[in-house]
Short mmCIF file of C-alpha atoms and ligand atoms in Angstrom, two decimals:
data_model
loop_
_atom_site.label_atom_id
_atom_site.label_comp_id
_atom_site.label_asym_id
_atom_site.label_seq_id
_atom_site.Cartn_x
_atom_site.Cartn_y
_atom_site.Cartn_z
CA MET A 1 1.16 -18.38 -17.27
CA ILE A 2 -1.00 -18.38 -14.07
CA GLY A 3 -0.18 -17.18 -10.99
CA LEU A 4 -1.78 -16.81 -7.17
CA GLY A 5 -0.47 -14.08 -5.21
CA VAL A 6 -0.82 -13.31 -1.55
CA GLU A 7 -1.53 -10.20 0.29
CA CYS A 8 -1.15 -10.57 4.18
CA THR A 9 0.82 -6.77 5.48
CA ALA A 10 -1.58 -6.04 7.39
CA HIS A 11 -5.16 -5.44 8.11
CA THR A 12 -6.08 -7.74 4.62
CA LEU A 13 -5.96 -11.21 3.26
CA GLY A 14 -6.40 -10.68 -0.25
CA ILE A 15 -5.73 -12.95 -2.83
CA GLY A 16 -5.39 -13.10 -6.76
CA ILE A 17 -5.21 -14.17 -9.30
CA VAL A 18 -2.78 -13.20 -12.16
CA LYS A 19 -2.54 -14.85 -15.91
CA ASP A 20 -0.22 -13.33 -18.64
CA GLY A 21 -0.03 -9.52 -17.28
CA LYS A 22 -4.27 -9.60 -16.61
CA ILE A 23 -5.68 -10.35 -13.05
CA LEU A 24 -8.67 -12.42 -13.43
CA SER A 25 -9.33 -12.07 -9.99
CA ASN A 26 -8.80 -10.26 -6.68
CA GLU A 27 -10.46 -11.16 -3.63
CA SER A 28 -9.83 -9.93 -0.15
CA GLU A 29 -11.73 -9.51 3.82
CA THR A 30 -10.10 -7.41 5.87
CA TYR A 31 -10.36 -7.00 9.95
CA VAL A 32 -12.36 -3.96 11.17
CA THR A 33 -13.18 -3.22 13.97
CA ASN A 34 -16.05 -0.91 16.14
CA LYS A 35 -13.90 0.60 18.40
CA GLY A 36 -9.50 1.10 18.46
CA GLY A 37 -7.07 -0.27 16.29
CA ILE A 38 -5.43 -3.77 14.65
CA ILE A 39 -4.57 -5.88 17.28
CA PRO A 40 -2.29 -8.17 15.17
CA VAL A 41 -2.35 -11.66 16.83
CA GLU A 42 -6.25 -10.84 15.88
CA ALA A 43 -5.68 -10.09 13.09
CA ALA A 44 -3.36 -12.86 12.10
CA LYS A 45 -6.28 -14.77 13.83
CA HIS A 46 -8.54 -13.75 11.63
CA HIS A 47 -6.30 -13.81 8.16
CA GLU A 48 -6.05 -17.48 9.04
CA LYS A 49 -10.23 -18.04 8.84
CA VAL A 50 -11.24 -16.31 6.02
CA PHE A 51 -7.89 -17.86 3.86
CA ASP A 52 -10.29 -20.90 2.11
CA ASN A 53 -13.14 -19.31 1.59
CA VAL A 54 -10.69 -16.73 -0.26
CA LEU A 55 -9.10 -18.69 -2.24
CA GLU A 56 -12.11 -20.72 -2.44
CA ARG A 57 -14.00 -17.01 -4.47
CA ALA A 58 -10.68 -15.65 -6.34
CA LEU A 59 -10.35 -19.85 -8.17
CA LYS A 60 -13.71 -19.84 -8.65
CA LYS A 61 -14.16 -16.23 -10.15
CA SER A 62 -11.29 -17.03 -12.55
CA LYS A 63 -12.62 -20.32 -13.73
CA ILE A 64 -8.74 -22.10 -12.09
CA THR A 65 -8.55 -24.52 -10.10
CA LEU A 66 -5.02 -24.86 -7.97
CA TYR A 67 -3.25 -27.42 -10.43
CA ASP A 68 -3.80 -24.59 -13.57
CA LEU A 69 -0.86 -22.94 -11.67
CA ASN A 70 2.87 -22.64 -12.43
CA PHE A 71 3.98 -20.21 -9.41
CA ILE A 72 2.82 -18.67 -6.49
CA ALA A 73 3.32 -15.26 -4.57
CA VAL A 74 3.43 -14.15 -0.93
CA SER A 75 4.07 -10.81 0.90
CA ILE A 76 7.18 -11.26 2.87
CA GLY A 77 7.56 -7.56 4.33
CA PRO A 78 6.93 -4.81 5.32
CA GLY A 79 4.10 -5.57 7.47
CA LEU A 80 3.35 -7.02 10.91
CA PRO A 81 4.80 -10.05 12.20
CA PRO A 82 1.87 -12.33 12.59
CA CYS A 83 -0.07 -11.35 9.92
CA LEU A 84 3.15 -12.21 7.28
CA LEU A 85 3.84 -15.64 9.60
CA ALA A 86 -0.41 -16.73 8.37
CA GLY A 87 0.04 -16.08 4.65
CA LEU A 88 3.96 -17.67 4.71
CA LYS A 89 2.58 -21.04 6.52
CA LYS A 90 -0.98 -21.15 4.26
CA THR A 91 0.68 -20.62 1.14
CA LYS A 92 3.95 -23.14 2.18
CA ILE A 93 0.92 -25.36 2.63
CA LEU A 94 -0.01 -24.78 -0.30
CA CYS A 95 3.83 -25.67 -2.34
CA VAL A 96 3.76 -28.43 -0.74
CA LYS A 97 0.76 -30.52 -1.80
CA TYR A 98 0.69 -28.21 -5.88
CA LYS A 99 4.25 -28.55 -5.87
CA LEU A 100 4.47 -24.97 -6.42
CA PRO A 101 7.31 -21.89 -6.04
CA LEU A 102 7.29 -19.81 -4.49
CA VAL A 103 7.65 -16.03 -4.89
CA GLU A 104 8.71 -13.39 -2.05
CA VAL A 105 7.24 -10.16 -3.05
CA ASN A 106 8.32 -6.80 -0.96
CA HIS A 107 4.56 -4.90 -0.63
CA CYS A 108 5.66 -1.69 -1.00
CA ILE A 109 7.44 -2.64 -5.09
CA ALA A 110 4.26 -4.38 -5.65
CA HIS A 111 2.19 -1.36 -4.86
CA LEU A 112 4.23 0.21 -7.21
CA GLU A 113 5.05 -1.94 -9.76
CA VAL A 114 1.04 -2.53 -10.20
CA GLY A 115 0.57 1.04 -11.69
CA LYS A 116 1.45 -0.66 -15.13
CA ILE A 117 -2.24 -1.93 -14.88
CA ALA A 118 -3.08 2.01 -14.53
CA GLY A 119 -0.92 2.57 -17.54
CA ALA A 120 2.48 4.29 -16.03
CA ASN A 121 4.88 3.16 -17.69
CA MET A 122 6.73 2.09 -15.17
CA ASN A 123 9.94 1.42 -18.18
CA PRO A 124 12.96 3.53 -16.64
CA GLU A 125 14.54 4.38 -19.68
CA ALA A 126 10.88 6.00 -20.61
CA GLY A 127 11.73 7.60 -17.19
CA SER A 128 9.75 5.60 -15.20
CA PRO A 129 6.89 7.55 -12.75
CA VAL A 130 7.86 9.02 -9.61
CA MET A 131 5.02 6.87 -6.98
CA LEU A 132 3.64 8.36 -4.11
CA TYR A 133 3.16 5.79 -1.42
CA VAL A 134 0.44 6.49 1.28
CA SER A 135 -0.86 3.10 3.19
CA GLY A 136 -0.92 2.34 6.92
CA ALA A 137 2.02 1.84 7.75
CA ASN A 138 4.28 3.49 5.53
CA THR A 139 4.60 6.91 3.53
CA GLN A 140 7.83 7.50 0.96
CA ILE A 141 8.21 9.01 -2.26
CA ILE A 142 9.30 6.67 -4.44
CA ALA A 143 11.43 6.53 -7.76
CA TYR A 144 13.76 3.91 -9.73
CA GLU A 145 17.10 5.07 -10.39
CA ASN A 146 19.71 2.56 -10.81
CA GLY A 147 18.61 -1.15 -10.13
CA LYS A 148 16.38 0.02 -6.82
CA TYR A 149 13.05 1.86 -6.29
CA ARG A 150 15.18 4.50 -3.87
CA ILE A 151 13.47 7.09 -1.04
CA PHE A 152 13.87 10.12 -1.90
CA GLY A 153 11.26 11.55 1.24
CA GLU A 154 9.38 9.34 4.12
CA THR A 155 7.84 9.84 7.16
CA LEU A 156 10.35 10.51 9.75
CA ASP A 157 7.94 8.16 12.49
CA VAL A 158 4.10 7.58 11.39
CA GLY A 159 2.77 6.33 8.69
CA VAL A 160 -0.06 8.68 7.22
CA GLY A 161 -2.80 6.26 7.39
CA ASN A 162 -1.29 5.15 10.97
CA PHE A 163 -1.37 8.58 11.64
CA ILE A 164 -4.93 9.70 10.53
CA ASP A 165 -5.95 6.12 12.07
CA ASN A 166 -5.24 6.98 15.36
CA PHE A 167 -6.87 10.77 15.45
CA ALA A 168 -10.17 9.09 14.77
CA ARG A 169 -9.44 6.61 17.08
CA TYR A 170 -9.02 9.98 19.94
CA ALA A 171 -12.16 11.75 18.41
CA GLY A 172 -14.00 7.58 18.73
CA ILE A 173 -14.08 6.86 15.29
CA GLY A 174 -12.98 2.50 14.43
CA PHE A 175 -10.63 0.83 11.62
CA PRO A 176 -10.14 2.18 9.57
CA GLY A 177 -10.54 6.14 10.03
CA GLY A 178 -9.97 7.53 6.44
CA PRO A 179 -13.14 7.28 4.72
CA THR A 180 -14.07 8.37 7.70
CA ILE A 181 -12.50 11.23 8.37
CA GLU A 182 -13.41 12.28 4.75
CA LYS A 183 -16.84 12.55 4.63
CA LEU A 184 -16.54 15.16 7.97
CA ALA A 185 -13.19 16.78 6.51
CA GLY A 186 -15.89 17.43 3.12
CA LYS A 187 -18.06 18.82 5.38
CA SER A 188 -16.32 21.87 6.24
CA LYS A 189 -14.37 24.91 4.50
CA ASN A 190 -13.36 26.25 7.87
CA TYR A 191 -9.10 25.92 7.90
CA ILE A 192 -8.04 25.29 11.44
CA GLU A 193 -3.41 26.24 11.53
CA LEU A 194 -1.62 24.11 11.75
CA PRO A 195 1.87 22.65 12.11
CA TYR A 196 3.24 22.17 8.33
CA LYS A 197 6.47 19.77 9.30
CA ILE A 198 8.44 19.06 6.09
CA LYS A 199 12.70 18.35 7.16
CA GLY A 200 13.98 17.93 3.78
CA MET A 201 11.65 15.37 1.80
CA ASP A 202 10.79 13.82 4.65
CA ILE A 203 7.80 14.46 6.88
CA ALA A 204 6.17 14.33 9.99
CA LEU A 205 3.50 13.51 11.57
CA SER A 206 3.09 12.26 15.39
CA GLY A 207 3.90 16.59 16.29
CA ILE A 208 1.14 17.56 14.33
CA LEU A 209 -1.44 14.46 15.57
CA THR A 210 -0.83 15.68 19.28
CA ASN A 211 -1.48 19.51 18.18
CA LEU A 212 -4.92 18.18 16.96
CA LYS A 213 -6.01 16.16 20.19
CA GLN A 214 -5.24 18.87 22.79
CA LYS A 215 -7.54 21.06 19.37
CA LEU A 216 -10.07 18.55 19.56
CA GLU A 217 -10.19 18.67 23.74
CA LYS A 218 -10.27 21.90 24.00
CA LYS A 219 -13.88 21.63 21.68
CA HIS A 220 -12.88 22.62 18.35
CA LYS A 221 -15.57 21.29 15.64
CA LEU A 222 -13.58 17.64 14.45
CA ASN A 223 -15.22 18.05 10.93
CA ASP A 224 -12.99 21.47 10.86
CA LEU A 225 -10.25 19.58 12.36
CA ALA A 226 -10.79 16.22 9.82
CA TYR A 227 -10.37 19.11 7.13
CA SER A 228 -7.23 21.29 8.33
CA MET A 229 -5.51 18.05 8.75
CA GLN A 230 -6.63 16.83 4.81
CA GLU A 231 -5.08 20.01 4.24
CA THR A 232 -2.56 20.35 5.90
CA VAL A 233 -0.81 17.00 5.82
CA PHE A 234 -1.76 16.12 1.76
CA ALA A 235 0.37 19.83 1.13
CA MET A 236 3.44 18.27 3.04
CA LEU A 237 3.14 15.89 0.10
CA VAL A 238 2.50 16.63 -2.58
CA GLU A 239 4.66 19.13 -1.62
CA THR A 240 7.95 16.14 -1.65
CA ALA A 241 6.06 14.81 -4.41
CA GLU A 242 6.55 17.34 -6.19
CA ARG A 243 10.59 18.46 -5.50
CA ALA A 244 10.89 14.47 -5.92
CA LEU A 245 9.90 15.22 -10.23
CA ALA A 246 11.66 18.48 -9.93
CA HIS A 247 15.15 16.36 -8.76
CA THR A 248 14.50 13.69 -11.04
CA GLY A 249 13.00 15.12 -14.05
CA LYS A 250 10.85 12.71 -14.42
CA LYS A 251 6.93 12.85 -16.02
CA GLN A 252 4.75 10.67 -14.43
CA LEU A 253 3.44 10.83 -10.79
CA LEU A 254 1.95 6.92 -9.34
CA LEU A 255 -0.32 7.45 -6.62
CA GLY A 256 -0.44 3.72 -4.04
CA GLY A 257 -1.40 3.39 -0.51
CA GLY A 258 -5.21 2.98 1.15
CA VAL A 259 -4.68 7.27 1.27
CA ALA A 260 -4.79 7.86 -2.06
CA CYS A 261 -8.34 6.55 -2.32
CA ASN A 262 -8.74 9.96 -0.70
CA SER A 263 -10.07 12.38 -3.34
CA ARG A 264 -8.57 15.08 -2.23
CA LEU A 265 -5.14 13.59 -2.24
CA GLN A 266 -6.31 11.86 -5.37
CA GLU A 267 -7.25 16.70 -6.51
CA MET A 268 -4.18 18.42 -4.89
CA CYS A 269 -2.30 15.09 -7.06
CA LYS A 270 -3.90 16.58 -10.18
CA ILE A 271 -3.42 19.94 -9.53
CA MET A 272 -0.23 20.04 -8.74
CA CYS A 273 0.26 17.42 -12.34
CA LYS A 274 -1.56 19.77 -14.40
CA GLU A 275 0.61 23.20 -13.34
CA ARG A 276 4.06 21.45 -13.90
CA GLY A 277 2.99 19.49 -17.10
CA ALA A 278 3.38 15.88 -15.42
CA LYS A 279 0.39 12.78 -16.47
CA LEU A 280 -1.45 11.13 -12.93
CA PHE A 281 -1.49 7.67 -12.50
CA VAL A 282 -4.30 6.74 -10.12
CA PRO A 283 -4.85 2.64 -9.87
CA GLU A 284 -8.62 1.67 -9.20
CA LYS A 285 -9.84 2.30 -5.76
CA GLN A 286 -9.53 -2.02 -5.36
CA PHE A 287 -4.98 -1.90 -6.61
CA LEU A 288 -5.30 0.61 -4.37
CA GLN A 289 -6.08 -1.18 -1.60
CA ASP A 290 -4.00 -3.62 -0.45
CA ASN A 291 -4.23 -6.69 -1.73
CA GLY A 292 -3.29 -10.18 -3.99
CA ALA A 293 -3.92 -9.11 -7.19
CA MET A 294 -0.86 -7.21 -6.54
CA ILE A 295 1.15 -9.97 -5.50
CA SER A 296 1.05 -11.72 -7.77
CA TYR A 297 0.78 -8.50 -10.25
CA THR A 298 4.23 -8.77 -9.64
CA GLY A 299 5.29 -12.21 -8.90
CA GLU A 300 4.66 -12.80 -12.31
CA ILE A 301 7.43 -10.41 -13.41
CA MET A 302 9.17 -12.01 -11.23
CA PHE A 303 9.01 -15.61 -12.49
CA ASN A 304 8.91 -14.61 -15.11
CA LYS A 305 12.65 -13.78 -14.68
CA LYS A 306 13.68 -16.37 -12.50
CA ILE A 307 13.85 -14.75 -9.37
CA PHE A 308 12.85 -16.42 -6.52
CA GLU A 309 14.23 -18.76 -3.41
CA LYS A 310 13.32 -23.13 -4.78
CA ASN A 311 14.09 -23.90 -1.33
CA LEU A 312 10.48 -23.73 0.04
CA ASP A 313 12.46 -23.76 3.97
CA LYS A 314 14.36 -21.08 3.31
CA ILE A 315 11.77 -18.65 3.06
CA ASP A 316 11.04 -16.56 5.83
CA ILE A 317 9.51 -13.24 6.74
CA ARG A 318 11.10 -10.12 6.49
CA PRO A 319 8.58 -7.23 8.27
CA ARG A 320 11.16 -4.80 8.26
CA GLU A 321 12.85 -5.12 4.88
CA ARG A 322 12.56 -1.39 3.36
CA THR A 323 12.12 -0.84 -0.67
CA ASP A 324 15.44 0.81 -0.78
CA ASP A 325 16.54 -3.43 0.32
CA ILE A 326 15.71 -4.38 -3.02
CA LEU A 327 17.80 -5.01 -5.67
CA VAL A 328 15.26 -4.75 -8.96
CA LYS A 329 17.10 -7.18 -11.19
CA TRP A 330 13.51 -7.96 -13.22
CA LYS A 331 14.09 -4.61 -14.58
P1 LIG M 1 -2.62 0.07 3.27
O1 LIG M 1 -2.31 0.10 4.29
O2 LIG M 1 -2.74 0.29 2.11
O3 LIG M 1 -4.85 -1.16 3.09
O4 LIG M 1 -4.02 1.73 4.03
C1 LIG M 1 -4.96 1.72 5.24
C2 LIG M 1 -4.75 2.77 5.65
O5 LIG M 1 -5.82 3.94 3.82
C3 LIG M 1 -5.50 3.20 6.48
O6 LIG M 1 -4.77 3.96 7.51
C4 LIG M 1 -6.94 3.75 6.05
O7 LIG M 1 -7.17 4.70 6.96
C5 LIG M 1 -6.54 4.42 5.07
N1 LIG M 1 -7.68 5.66 4.04
C6 LIG M 1 -8.25 4.31 3.31
N2 LIG M 1 -9.15 5.24 2.81
C7 LIG M 1 -9.11 6.37 2.76
C8 LIG M 1 -9.88 7.61 2.30
N3 LIG M 1 -10.61 7.86 1.71
N4 LIG M 1 -8.41 9.11 3.14
C9 LIG M 1 -7.92 9.11 3.58
N5 LIG M 1 -7.60 7.73 4.07
C10 LIG M 1 -7.86 6.29 4.07
MG1 LIG M 2 -0.31 -1.24 1.74
#
């Protein structure tokens, strides 16, 4: 069984190839800016432009041709509509030409399922993990219970990645801002108090963003603010993740999403897990960021259980699809 997966929800066009649960290749091109954020239509143009090249690289690395494929999988949401449309258009053309079925994959669930490669036990009977999913647009604490991936807590406003990028942009840093902010944070140990906003199991970030911007205007040092931002906001994330572990009785924490590349966040999760005897699973960076491999990996699980729409014309993007909209029929 060989399948190809296309990731195209936001800034990254990723193409991965899976063979019987093993990732053969994982190639991508990311839309970046020197100044300012993502312009969805521009990102979509970028994806269309690089698609054939990324595809060629993925096939070459896997030493296969398109004729070897059994299926194609594509991320149909949640994401930016122009980007999702660009990916769907390209994959449909391939499906028609090579007579392949198209598997529709939810992006957030792909981030979760690929955790198995990092060693997490995804079997519900074995107490599948709680996932801290922290990406650009999404920030959710997710765990499988009774047929669905349930959201135990989430951001009430912006995703933590977008929040960091927005702060970075305000400070004159281009997209993505997260890696630069992490470097700056590493240069400070001066904690400046910021609001700490947890509401039930949810978090709120826009007030903290305003506060940070005001402090930047008042000439606080960017290093100190970057450090204080990480300490505060990551503590909020770890607190809610810990409460989800306590509530569900689960013993595994899985990280996912681009912000999970941050070593301070990983360190805080490690300490929390150690204290409560839980196991932490951090996928490799290439699987944390948006990537095609996770789409092919999840696509294969679904394809094996015959969970796909046979009529290509019926397949459309679902930009606002939530993690808990999906009936997880493959478990
Ligand atoms: P994703 O949407 O999952 O690909 O994640 C992209 C987001 O991750 C962007 O908002 C980045 O700024 C953020 N990001 C990437 N690396 C880091 C890092 N080391 N620390 C914090 N945020 C990061
Ligand atoms: Mg993502």
